[in-house]
Amino acid sequence: MLQSPEPVDLVVLKSDGGVMELKNCIGGKIRPYTGTRNVKLLSSGQMRCIRDSLIISINGMEVFL
C-alpha cells in the first residue's frame, strides 16, 4: 500500500511514545538495512523518515507485523 502512488493516511508511534497522524502522504525511498522509509506529506511538501516497525495503521486498517 505504501509503494503505490495513491495517497494514504498513516498512524505512527513517535520516539517519545506519542502518536503521530500523517494524512494524505505518499511513500518514498525505502532503506531496508535500517528499517526506515521516507514519506512525503502532500499538503505541505514535507518529507518525513519513519520506521516501518512503528506504523500502527494504514488508511484506518491496523497493521500486524
CSV table of N, CA, C and O in Angstrom, one decimal:
chain,number,residue,atom,x,y,z
A,1,MET,N,0.8,-1.2,0.0
A,1,MET,CA,0.0,0.0,0.0
A,1,MET,C,0.9,1.3,0.0
A,1,MET,O,0.5,2.3,-0.6
A,2,LEU,N,2.0,1.2,0.7
A,2,LEU,CA,2.9,2.4,0.7
A,2,LEU,C,3.7,2.6,-0.6
A,2,LEU,O,4.2,3.6,-0.8
A,3,GLN,N,3.8,1.5,-1.4
A,3,GLN,CA,4.5,1.6,-2.6
A,3,GLN,C,3.7,2.2,-3.8
A,3,GLN,O,4.2,2.6,-4.8
A,4,SER,N,2.4,2.2,-3.6
A,4,SER,CA,1.5,2.7,-4.7
A,4,SER,C,1.6,4.2,-4.7
A,4,SER,O,1.8,4.9,-3.7
A,5,PRO,N,1.3,4.8,-5.9
A,5,PRO,CA,1.3,6.3,-6.0
A,5,PRO,C,0.1,6.9,-5.4
A,5,PRO,O,0.0,8.2,-5.4
A,6,GLU,N,-0.9,6.1,-4.8
A,6,GLU,CA,-2.1,6.7,-4.2
A,6,GLU,C,-1.7,7.2,-2.8
A,6,GLU,O,-1.0,6.6,-2.1
A,7,PRO,N,-2.3,8.4,-2.5
A,7,PRO,CA,-2.1,8.9,-1.1
A,7,PRO,C,-2.7,8.0,0.0
A,7,PRO,O,-3.8,7.4,-0.3
A,8,VAL,N,-2.1,7.9,1.1
A,8,VAL,CA,-2.6,7.1,2.2
A,8,VAL,C,-2.6,8.0,3.5
A,8,VAL,O,-1.9,9.0,3.6
A,9,ASP,N,-3.3,7.5,4.5
A,9,ASP,CA,-3.2,8.1,5.9
A,9,ASP,C,-2.5,7.1,6.8
A,9,ASP,O,-2.9,5.9,6.8
A,10,LEU,N,-1.5,7.6,7.5
A,10,LEU,CA,-0.8,6.7,8.4
A,10,LEU,C,-0.9,7.2,9.9
A,10,LEU,O,-1.1,8.4,10.1
A,11,VAL,N,-0.8,6.2,10.8
A,11,VAL,CA,-0.7,6.5,12.2
A,11,VAL,C,0.6,5.8,12.7
A,11,VAL,O,0.7,4.6,12.5
A,12,VAL,N,1.5,6.6,13.2
A,12,VAL,CA,2.8,6.2,13.6
A,12,VAL,C,3.2,6.5,15.0
A,12,VAL,O,2.8,7.6,15.5
A,13,LEU,N,3.9,5.6,15.7
A,13,LEU,CA,4.3,6.0,17.1
A,13,LEU,C,5.6,6.9,16.9
A,13,LEU,O,6.4,6.7,16.1
A,14,LYS,N,5.6,7.9,17.8
A,14,LYS,CA,6.8,8.8,17.9
A,14,LYS,C,7.8,8.2,18.9
A,14,LYS,O,7.5,7.4,19.7
A,15,SER,N,9.0,8.8,18.9
A,15,SER,CA,10.1,8.3,19.8
A,15,SER,C,9.8,8.6,21.2
A,15,SER,O,10.2,7.9,22.1
A,16,ASP,N,8.9,9.6,21.5
A,16,ASP,CA,8.6,9.9,22.9
A,16,ASP,C,7.4,9.2,23.4
A,16,ASP,O,6.9,9.4,24.5
A,17,GLY,N,6.8,8.2,22.6
A,17,GLY,CA,5.7,7.4,23.0
A,17,GLY,C,4.4,8.0,22.5
A,17,GLY,O,3.3,7.3,22.7
A,18,GLY,N,4.3,9.1,21.9
A,18,GLY,CA,3.1,9.7,21.4
A,18,GLY,C,2.7,9.1,20.1
A,18,GLY,O,3.4,8.3,19.5
A,19,VAL,N,1.6,9.6,19.6
A,19,VAL,CA,1.1,9.1,18.3
A,19,VAL,C,1.0,10.2,17.3
A,19,VAL,O,0.6,11.3,17.6
A,20,MET,N,1.5,10.0,16.1
A,20,MET,CA,1.5,11.0,15.0
A,20,MET,C,0.7,10.5,13.9
A,20,MET,O,0.8,9.4,13.4
A,21,GLU,N,-0.2,11.4,13.4
A,21,GLU,CA,-1.1,11.0,12.3
A,21,GLU,C,-0.6,11.8,11.1
A,21,GLU,O,-0.5,13.0,11.1
A,22,LEU,N,-0.3,11.1,10.0
A,22,LEU,CA,0.1,11.6,8.8
A,22,LEU,C,-1.0,11.4,7.7
A,22,LEU,O,-1.2,10.3,7.3
A,23,LYS,N,-1.6,12.5,7.3
A,23,LYS,CA,-2.7,12.4,6.4
A,23,LYS,C,-2.3,12.8,5.0
A,23,LYS,O,-1.5,13.7,4.9
A,24,ASN,N,-2.8,12.1,4.0
A,24,ASN,CA,-2.6,12.4,2.6
A,24,ASN,C,-1.1,12.4,2.3
A,24,ASN,O,-0.5,13.4,1.9
A,25,CYS,N,-0.4,11.3,2.5
A,25,CYS,CA,1.0,11.2,2.2
A,25,CYS,C,1.3,10.0,1.2
A,25,CYS,O,0.5,9.1,1.1
A,26,ILE,N,2.4,10.1,0.6
A,26,ILE,CA,2.8,9.0,-0.4
A,26,ILE,C,4.2,8.5,0.1
A,26,ILE,O,5.0,9.2,0.6
A,27,GLY,N,4.4,7.2,-0.2
A,27,GLY,CA,5.6,6.5,0.2
A,27,GLY,C,6.8,6.9,-0.7
A,27,GLY,O,6.6,7.3,-1.9
A,28,GLY,N,8.0,6.9,-0.2
A,28,GLY,CA,9.1,7.3,-1.0
A,28,GLY,C,10.2,6.2,-0.9
A,28,GLY,O,9.9,5.0,-0.8
A,29,LYS,N,11.4,6.6,-0.7
A,29,LYS,CA,12.6,5.7,-0.7
A,29,LYS,C,12.6,4.8,0.6
A,29,LYS,O,12.3,5.3,1.7
A,30,ILE,N,12.8,3.5,0.4
A,30,ILE,CA,12.9,2.6,1.4
A,30,ILE,C,14.4,2.3,1.7
A,30,ILE,O,15.2,2.1,0.8
A,31,ARG,N,14.7,2.2,3.0
A,31,ARG,CA,16.1,1.8,3.4
A,31,ARG,C,15.9,0.5,4.2
A,31,ARG,O,15.7,0.4,5.4
A,32,PRO,N,16.2,-0.6,3.5
A,32,PRO,CA,15.9,-2.0,4.1
A,32,PRO,C,16.9,-2.3,5.2
A,32,PRO,O,16.5,-3.0,6.2
A,33,TYR,N,18.1,-1.8,5.3
A,33,TYR,CA,19.0,-2.1,6.3
A,33,TYR,C,18.7,-1.4,7.6
A,33,TYR,O,19.0,-1.9,8.7
A,34,THR,N,18.1,-0.3,7.5
A,34,THR,CA,17.7,0.5,8.8
A,34,THR,C,16.3,0.3,9.1
A,34,THR,O,15.9,0.7,10.2
A,35,GLY,N,15.5,-0.2,8.2
A,35,GLY,CA,14.0,-0.4,8.5
A,35,GLY,C,13.2,0.9,8.5
A,35,GLY,O,12.2,1.0,9.2
A,36,THR,N,13.7,1.8,7.7
A,36,THR,CA,13.0,3.1,7.6
A,36,THR,C,12.6,3.4,6.2
A,36,THR,O,13.0,2.8,5.3
A,37,ARG,N,11.7,4.4,6.1
A,37,ARG,CA,11.2,4.8,4.8
A,37,ARG,C,10.9,6.3,4.8
A,37,ARG,O,10.6,6.8,5.9
A,38,ASN,N,11.0,7.0,3.7
A,38,ASN,CA,10.6,8.4,3.6
A,38,ASN,C,9.1,8.4,3.1
A,38,ASN,O,8.7,7.6,2.3
A,39,VAL,N,8.4,9.3,3.7
A,39,VAL,CA,7.0,9.6,3.2
A,39,VAL,C,6.9,11.1,3.0
A,39,VAL,O,7.6,11.9,3.7
A,40,LYS,N,6.2,11.5,2.0
A,40,LYS,CA,6.0,12.9,1.6
A,40,LYS,C,4.6,13.3,1.9
A,40,LYS,O,3.6,12.7,1.5
A,41,LEU,N,4.4,14.4,2.7
A,41,LEU,CA,3.1,14.9,3.0
A,41,LEU,C,2.7,15.8,1.9
A,41,LEU,O,3.4,16.8,1.6
A,42,LEU,N,1.6,15.5,1.2
A,42,LEU,CA,1.2,16.2,0.0
A,42,LEU,C,0.7,17.6,0.4
A,42,LEU,O,0.9,18.6,-0.4
A,43,SER,N,0.2,17.8,1.5
A,43,SER,CA,-0.4,19.1,1.9
A,43,SER,C,0.7,20.2,2.1
A,43,SER,O,0.5,21.3,1.7
A,44,SER,N,1.8,19.8,2.7
A,44,SER,CA,2.9,20.7,3.0
A,44,SER,C,4.2,20.5,2.2
A,44,SER,O,5.0,21.4,2.2
A,45,GLY,N,4.3,19.4,1.5
A,45,GLY,CA,5.5,19.1,0.8
A,45,GLY,C,6.6,18.6,1.7
A,45,GLY,O,7.7,18.3,1.2
A,46,GLN,N,6.4,18.4,2.9
A,46,GLN,CA,7.4,18.0,3.9
A,46,GLN,C,7.7,16.5,3.8
A,46,GLN,O,6.8,15.7,3.5
A,47,MET,N,9.0,16.2,3.9
A,47,MET,CA,9.4,14.8,3.9
A,47,MET,C,9.7,14.3,5.3
A,47,MET,O,10.2,15.0,6.1
A,48,ARG,N,9.2,13.1,5.7
A,48,ARG,CA,9.4,12.5,7.0
A,48,ARG,C,10.0,11.2,6.8
A,48,ARG,O,9.7,10.4,5.9
A,49,CYS,N,10.9,10.8,7.8
A,49,CYS,CA,11.5,9.5,7.8
A,49,CYS,C,10.9,8.7,9.0
A,49,CYS,O,10.9,9.2,10.1
A,50,ILE,N,10.3,7.6,8.7
A,50,ILE,CA,9.6,6.8,9.7
A,50,ILE,C,10.1,5.4,9.7
A,50,ILE,O,10.6,4.9,8.7
A,51,ARG,N,10.0,4.7,10.9
A,51,ARG,CA,10.4,3.3,11.0
A,51,ARG,C,9.2,2.5,10.6
A,51,ARG,O,8.1,2.7,11.0
A,52,ASP,N,9.5,1.4,9.8
A,52,ASP,CA,8.4,0.5,9.4
A,52,ASP,C,7.7,-0.1,10.6
A,52,ASP,O,6.5,-0.4,10.6
A,53,SER,N,8.5,-0.5,11.6
A,53,SER,CA,8.0,-1.2,12.8
A,53,SER,C,7.1,-0.4,13.7
A,53,SER,O,6.5,-0.9,14.5
A,54,LEU,N,7.1,1.0,13.5
A,54,LEU,CA,6.3,1.8,14.3
A,54,LEU,C,5.0,2.3,13.7
A,54,LEU,O,4.3,3.1,14.2
A,55,ILE,N,4.7,1.8,12.5
A,55,ILE,CA,3.5,2.1,11.8
A,55,ILE,C,2.3,1.3,12.5
A,55,ILE,O,2.4,0.1,12.6
A,56,ILE,N,1.3,2.0,13.0
A,56,ILE,CA,0.2,1.4,13.7
A,56,ILE,C,-0.9,1.0,12.7
A,56,ILE,O,-1.5,0.0,12.8
A,57,SER,N,-1.3,2.0,11.8
A,57,SER,CA,-2.4,1.7,10.9
A,57,SER,C,-2.1,2.5,9.6
A,57,SER,O,-1.5,3.5,9.5
A,58,ILE,N,-2.7,1.9,8.5
A,58,ILE,CA,-2.6,2.5,7.2
A,58,ILE,C,-4.1,2.6,6.7
A,58,ILE,O,-4.8,1.5,6.6
A,59,ASN,N,-4.5,3.8,6.4
A,59,ASN,CA,-5.9,4.0,5.9
A,59,ASN,C,-6.9,3.4,6.9
A,59,ASN,O,-7.9,2.8,6.5
A,60,GLY,N,-6.7,3.5,8.2
A,60,GLY,CA,-7.6,3.0,9.2
A,60,GLY,C,-7.6,1.5,9.4
A,60,GLY,O,-8.3,1.0,10.3
A,61,MET,N,-6.7,0.8,8.7
A,61,MET,CA,-6.6,-0.6,8.9
A,61,MET,C,-5.4,-0.9,9.8
A,61,MET,O,-4.3,-0.4,9.5
A,62,GLU,N,-5.6,-1.7,10.9
A,62,GLU,CA,-4.5,-1.9,11.8
A,62,GLU,C,-3.4,-2.8,11.1
A,62,GLU,O,-3.7,-3.7,10.4
A,63,VAL,N,-2.1,-2.5,11.4
A,63,VAL,CA,-1.0,-3.2,10.8
A,63,VAL,C,-0.5,-4.2,11.8
A,63,VAL,O,-0.3,-3.9,13.0
A,64,PHE,N,-0.3,-5.5,11.4
A,64,PHE,CA,0.2,-6.6,12.2
A,64,PHE,C,1.6,-6.9,11.6
A,64,PHE,O,1.7,-7.3,10.4
A,65,LEU,N,2.6,-6.9,12.4
A,65,LEU,CA,4.0,-7.3,12.0
A,65,LEU,C,4.3,-8.6,12.5
A,65,LEU,O,4.0,-9.0,13.6
